Short mmCIF file of C-alpha atoms in Angstrom, two decimals:
data_model
loop_
_atom_site.label_atom_id
_atom_site.label_comp_id
_atom_site.label_asym_id
_atom_site.label_seq_id
_atom_site.Cartn_x
_atom_site.Cartn_y
_atom_site.Cartn_z
CA MET A 1 -59.33 -8.57 -12.30
CA ASP A 2 -58.41 -6.28 -9.53
CA MET A 3 -59.87 -2.95 -8.80
CA PRO A 4 -57.84 0.20 -8.38
CA GLY A 5 -55.73 -0.10 -5.19
CA GLY A 6 -55.35 -3.93 -5.59
CA LEU A 7 -58.82 -4.78 -4.17
CA PRO A 8 -60.37 -7.87 -5.72
CA MET A 9 -63.36 -7.48 -7.82
CA ALA A 10 -66.43 -9.55 -6.85
CA GLY A 11 -67.81 -12.18 -9.35
CA GLN A 12 -70.94 -14.15 -9.08
CA GLY A 13 -71.87 -17.68 -8.45
CA GLN A 14 -74.56 -19.94 -6.67
CA ASP A 15 -74.20 -20.32 -2.80
CA ARG A 16 -74.99 -23.46 -1.02
CA ASP A 17 -78.69 -22.52 -0.99
CA GLY A 18 -78.88 -22.12 -4.86
CA LEU A 19 -79.04 -18.34 -4.62
CA THR A 20 -76.73 -16.27 -6.87
CA LEU A 21 -74.39 -14.06 -4.87
CA ASP A 22 -71.22 -12.28 -5.52
CA GLN A 23 -67.90 -14.19 -5.24
CA LEU A 24 -64.96 -12.65 -3.60
CA HIS A 25 -61.53 -13.92 -3.97
CA ILE A 26 -59.30 -13.07 -1.01
CA SER A 27 -56.09 -14.26 0.63
CA LEU A 28 -55.77 -14.96 4.39
CA GLY A 29 -52.34 -14.38 5.76
CA PRO A 30 -49.38 -14.34 5.86
CA LEU A 31 -49.69 -11.17 7.98
CA LEU A 32 -52.80 -11.62 9.96
CA ALA A 33 -53.26 -11.28 13.80
CA ASP A 34 -53.15 -14.68 15.52
CA TRP A 35 -52.55 -16.59 12.41
CA PRO A 36 -49.94 -19.13 11.77
CA SER A 37 -46.69 -17.33 10.59
CA GLY A 38 -46.11 -17.48 6.85
CA LEU A 39 -49.51 -19.37 6.08
CA ILE A 40 -51.35 -17.98 2.97
CA VAL A 41 -54.77 -19.49 2.29
CA ARG A 42 -56.54 -18.23 -0.91
CA VAL A 43 -60.25 -18.51 -0.35
CA THR A 44 -63.42 -17.81 -2.60
CA LEU A 45 -66.19 -16.35 -0.47
CA GLN A 46 -69.84 -16.11 -1.13
CA GLY A 47 -71.12 -13.99 1.44
CA ASP A 48 -69.24 -15.02 4.55
CA VAL A 49 -69.12 -18.78 3.48
CA VAL A 50 -65.88 -20.31 1.96
CA GLN A 51 -66.72 -21.95 -1.38
CA GLN A 52 -63.01 -22.91 -2.25
CA ALA A 53 -59.78 -22.81 -0.42
CA GLU A 54 -56.31 -23.23 -1.51
CA VAL A 55 -53.22 -23.14 0.55
CA ALA A 56 -50.39 -21.19 -1.27
CA LYS A 57 -46.94 -22.80 -1.49
CA PRO A 58 -44.68 -20.82 0.83
CA GLY A 59 -41.95 -18.88 -0.91
CA ARG A 60 -38.47 -18.48 0.26
CA SER A 61 -39.09 -15.19 1.95
CA ALA A 62 -41.90 -16.65 3.99
CA LEU A 63 -39.92 -19.74 4.89
CA ALA A 64 -37.06 -17.83 6.54
CA VAL A 65 -34.40 -20.04 7.91
CA SER A 66 -35.38 -19.63 11.51
CA GLY A 67 -35.43 -23.27 12.50
CA ALA A 68 -38.27 -25.30 13.77
CA PHE A 69 -38.23 -23.80 17.38
CA TRP A 70 -41.19 -25.85 18.71
CA ALA A 71 -39.84 -29.08 17.28
CA GLU A 72 -36.29 -28.43 18.17
CA PRO A 73 -35.96 -31.35 20.71
CA TRP A 74 -37.01 -33.81 18.01
CA VAL A 75 -34.73 -32.27 15.46
CA ARG A 76 -31.83 -32.45 17.76
CA GLU A 77 -32.59 -35.99 18.82
CA ALA A 78 -32.75 -37.07 15.11
CA ALA A 79 -29.33 -35.51 14.65
CA GLY A 80 -27.94 -37.91 17.30
CA GLU A 81 -27.99 -35.52 20.30
CA ARG A 82 -29.27 -36.95 23.66
CA VAL A 83 -32.43 -35.02 24.68
CA SER A 84 -34.42 -35.66 27.96
CA GLY A 85 -38.06 -36.54 27.95
CA GLY A 86 -38.50 -33.64 30.31
CA ALA A 87 -36.98 -31.17 28.05
CA ALA A 88 -39.30 -32.30 25.18
CA ALA A 89 -42.32 -32.29 27.41
CA ARG A 90 -41.46 -28.60 28.45
CA ARG A 91 -41.27 -27.44 24.77
CA ARG A 92 -44.35 -29.38 23.78
CA ALA A 93 -46.35 -27.88 26.69
CA ALA A 94 -45.20 -24.45 25.78
CA ALA A 95 -46.01 -25.02 22.11
CA HIS A 96 -49.62 -26.14 22.91
CA LEU A 97 -49.99 -22.86 25.23
CA ASP A 98 -48.75 -20.82 22.34
CA SER A 99 -51.32 -22.44 20.16
CA LEU A 100 -54.22 -22.03 22.67
CA ALA A 101 -53.28 -18.43 23.16
CA ARG A 102 -54.06 -17.85 19.31
CA LEU A 103 -57.28 -19.95 19.29
CA LEU A 104 -58.57 -18.06 22.41
CA SER A 105 -57.74 -14.72 20.86
CA VAL A 106 -59.53 -15.73 17.69
CA ALA A 107 -62.51 -16.97 19.81
CA GLY A 108 -62.67 -13.43 21.51
CA TRP A 109 -61.22 -14.37 24.80
CA PRO A 110 -58.18 -12.07 25.22
CA ALA A 111 -57.90 -12.35 28.94
CA GLU A 112 -57.46 -16.11 28.87
CA ALA A 113 -55.25 -15.87 25.76
CA THR A 114 -52.91 -13.61 27.91
CA VAL A 115 -52.90 -16.20 30.63
CA ALA A 116 -51.89 -18.87 28.02
CA GLY A 117 -48.98 -16.70 26.86
CA ARG A 118 -47.64 -16.09 30.44
CA LEU A 119 -47.70 -19.76 31.07
CA ARG A 120 -45.98 -20.43 27.98
CA ASP A 121 -43.27 -17.90 28.68
CA ASP A 122 -42.78 -19.18 32.20
CA LEU A 123 -42.21 -22.74 30.89
CA LEU A 124 -39.69 -21.58 28.13
CA GLU A 125 -37.83 -19.67 30.96
CA GLY A 126 -37.42 -22.97 32.96
CA ALA A 127 -40.04 -22.40 35.67
CA PRO A 128 -40.33 -25.68 37.79
CA GLY A 129 -43.51 -27.75 37.38
CA ALA A 130 -44.67 -27.03 40.99
CA ALA A 131 -44.64 -23.26 40.30
CA VAL A 132 -46.58 -23.50 37.16
CA TRP A 133 -49.20 -26.18 38.13
CA PRO A 134 -51.56 -24.10 40.41
CA ARG A 135 -52.00 -21.50 37.76
CA LEU A 136 -52.23 -24.01 34.95
CA GLU A 137 -55.11 -25.96 36.70
CA ARG A 138 -57.05 -22.70 37.22
CA PHE A 139 -56.47 -21.92 33.54
CA ALA A 140 -57.35 -25.39 32.13
CA SER A 141 -60.43 -25.52 34.36
CA ARG A 142 -61.80 -22.18 33.10
CA VAL A 143 -61.12 -22.94 29.45
CA GLY A 144 -61.84 -26.64 29.39
CA ARG A 145 -65.12 -26.23 31.19
CA SER A 146 -66.39 -23.01 29.51
CA ARG A 147 -69.74 -23.68 28.00
CA THR A 148 -69.46 -20.36 25.95
CA LEU A 149 -66.22 -21.45 24.32
CA ALA A 150 -67.63 -25.00 23.57
CA TRP A 151 -70.74 -23.52 22.23
CA LEU A 152 -68.67 -21.24 19.88
CA THR A 153 -66.43 -24.14 18.56
CA ARG A 154 -68.62 -27.30 18.71
CA GLY A 155 -69.37 -28.86 15.24
CA ILE A 156 -66.77 -26.87 13.55
CA GLY A 157 -63.90 -28.48 11.57
CA GLY A 158 -64.91 -32.03 12.30
CA LEU A 159 -62.02 -34.52 11.77
CA SER A 160 -62.48 -38.25 12.67
CA THR A 161 -59.46 -40.37 13.78
CA GLN A 162 -59.93 -42.36 10.57
CA GLU A 163 -60.00 -39.16 8.35
CA ALA A 164 -56.87 -37.87 10.26
CA SER A 165 -54.99 -41.25 9.82
CA ASP A 166 -55.92 -41.31 6.07
CA ALA A 167 -54.47 -37.75 5.67
CA GLY A 168 -51.22 -38.64 7.44
CA VAL A 169 -52.17 -36.50 10.50
CA SER A 170 -50.84 -37.54 13.87
CA GLY A 171 -50.35 -35.94 17.39
CA PRO A 172 -53.14 -34.06 19.26
CA ALA A 173 -55.35 -33.38 16.05
CA ALA A 174 -55.43 -37.10 15.41
CA ARG A 175 -56.02 -38.18 19.10
CA ALA A 176 -58.79 -35.69 19.59
CA GLY A 177 -60.81 -37.12 16.80
CA GLY A 178 -63.50 -34.62 16.57
CA ASP A 179 -64.07 -30.85 16.15
CA VAL A 180 -62.30 -27.60 17.24
CA THR A 181 -63.67 -28.06 20.85
CA ASP A 182 -62.18 -31.70 20.98
CA ARG A 183 -58.82 -30.44 19.75
CA TYR A 184 -58.30 -27.60 22.31
CA ARG A 185 -59.30 -29.88 25.05
CA GLN A 186 -56.68 -32.37 23.82
CA TRP A 187 -54.16 -29.62 24.05
CA LEU A 188 -55.27 -29.02 27.68
CA ALA A 189 -55.04 -32.71 28.46
CA ASP A 190 -51.62 -32.93 26.92
CA ILE A 191 -50.33 -29.82 28.64
CA ARG A 192 -51.37 -31.23 32.03
CA ARG A 193 -49.53 -34.54 31.36
CA ASP A 194 -46.37 -32.58 30.12
CA VAL A 195 -46.13 -30.28 33.15
CA GLN A 196 -46.07 -33.33 35.44
CA ARG A 197 -43.14 -34.73 33.39
CA LEU A 198 -40.74 -31.59 33.32
CA GLU A 199 -38.06 -33.15 35.47
CA GLU A 200 -38.01 -36.36 33.59
CA ALA A 201 -34.46 -37.31 32.95
CA SER A 202 -34.85 -40.42 30.73
CA PRO A 203 -34.14 -39.87 27.01
CA LEU A 204 -36.76 -38.63 24.48
CA ARG A 205 -38.12 -41.45 22.59
CA PRO A 206 -39.61 -39.93 19.28
CA GLU A 207 -41.36 -43.25 18.45
CA VAL A 208 -43.77 -42.93 21.36
CA ASP A 209 -43.30 -39.25 22.22
CA ASP A 210 -44.92 -36.84 19.59
CA SER A 211 -43.55 -33.44 18.73
CA PRO A 212 -46.14 -30.81 19.25
CA ARG A 213 -47.73 -31.28 15.86
CA GLY A 214 -47.36 -35.03 15.68
CA HIS A 215 -44.93 -37.85 14.89
CA TRP A 216 -41.54 -36.43 13.85
CA ARG A 217 -39.93 -38.02 10.76
CA ASP A 218 -37.25 -36.57 8.59
CA GLY A 219 -38.56 -35.43 5.37
CA ALA A 220 -42.24 -35.47 6.57
CA PRO A 221 -42.82 -32.80 9.34
CA PRO A 222 -46.13 -33.32 10.85
CA SER A 223 -47.29 -29.89 9.93
CA ASP A 224 -46.98 -30.80 6.25
CA ALA A 225 -50.20 -33.04 6.66
CA LEU A 226 -51.95 -30.30 8.69
CA VAL A 227 -51.37 -27.93 5.85
CA ARG A 228 -52.66 -30.34 3.22
CA LEU A 229 -55.83 -30.96 5.35
CA LEU A 230 -56.88 -27.34 5.46
CA PRO A 231 -58.63 -26.86 2.13
CA GLY A 232 -61.15 -29.66 2.73
CA LEU A 233 -61.93 -28.59 6.36
CA LEU A 234 -62.43 -24.89 5.27
CA LYS A 235 -64.72 -25.52 2.42
CA GLY A 236 -68.34 -24.73 3.48
CA ALA A 237 -67.22 -22.99 6.69
CA GLU A 238 -68.16 -19.36 7.55
CA LEU A 239 -65.28 -17.02 7.53
CA ALA A 240 -65.18 -16.91 11.43
CA ALA A 241 -65.45 -20.53 11.74
CA ALA A 242 -62.66 -21.03 9.14
CA ARG A 243 -60.24 -18.91 11.35
CA LEU A 244 -61.10 -21.22 14.38
CA ILE A 245 -60.36 -24.23 12.36
CA VAL A 246 -56.89 -22.96 11.33
CA ALA A 247 -56.22 -21.92 14.84
CA SER A 248 -57.30 -25.39 16.17
CA LEU A 249 -54.62 -27.18 13.86
CA ASP A 250 -52.12 -24.32 14.02
CA PRO A 251 -49.62 -25.73 11.46
CA ASP A 252 -46.13 -24.67 12.00
CA LEU A 253 -44.59 -23.68 8.67
CA ASP A 254 -41.06 -23.54 10.28
CA GLU A 255 -41.08 -27.18 10.27
CA LEU A 256 -41.11 -27.23 6.54
CA THR A 257 -37.62 -25.74 6.50
CA VAL A 258 -36.06 -28.70 8.30
CA THR A 259 -34.26 -31.37 6.29
CA PRO A 260 -32.38 -34.42 7.52
CA GLY A 261 -29.14 -32.47 7.14
CA GLY A 262 -30.28 -29.40 9.11
CA VAL A 263 -32.40 -26.51 8.19
CA MET A 264 -32.96 -24.89 5.00
CA ALA A 265 -35.54 -22.86 2.98
CA ARG A 266 -37.72 -24.79 0.64
CA ASP A 267 -38.54 -23.54 -2.91
#
């Protein structure tokens, strides 16, 4: 039952320590700063601990037909168009910087989030690798070696490589094989590799070259597995940690609009 004004009324239940605390049912997203666009997670909180989590099925209005911008090179290649490996590497590096900007903002590091966003924009505008590399190295060194950021994120949202494989997760989240710290460091490693490939003219090979969220297959975009993974990872996490977990996976719901024949909104 909701209170006047639409505010949820608290119930009661046992928390993880056996104490009886109020339960609060709230929705996270879709309009939340530094939150994956269109994602809605319904959670049951006791105190600030997530007891249950459920990802709401996106409706047509949330899945606007905007196309899967970050996976566009893989979508074009799947449609028979020739796409260079360098173009795919540029889009993937920009996508990871976009994800990093959100995670850093959630972690309370707005200055570095801004740097990540500027590097992303430069890549999208076609800046050559030589122009981006020095700033990227400084950024990656500060973020990758930050003891404070690692302390904030270590031990949160653990996902082994086997668990990722069992869940159908691929790409950086699977390769990282660890927690939030391992996942953002995997992004940094991937960005460094990709920025050195921006001029690569050979064709994109999707069987060995992942899209930003993982292996691209028609009918099974990699973000689908990331979304299905969220409830299990969020259960038992404190609310602040839950936001970091979501940011470290950063599923792209636009991918769910892509079909083998093009782009459409899903029921």
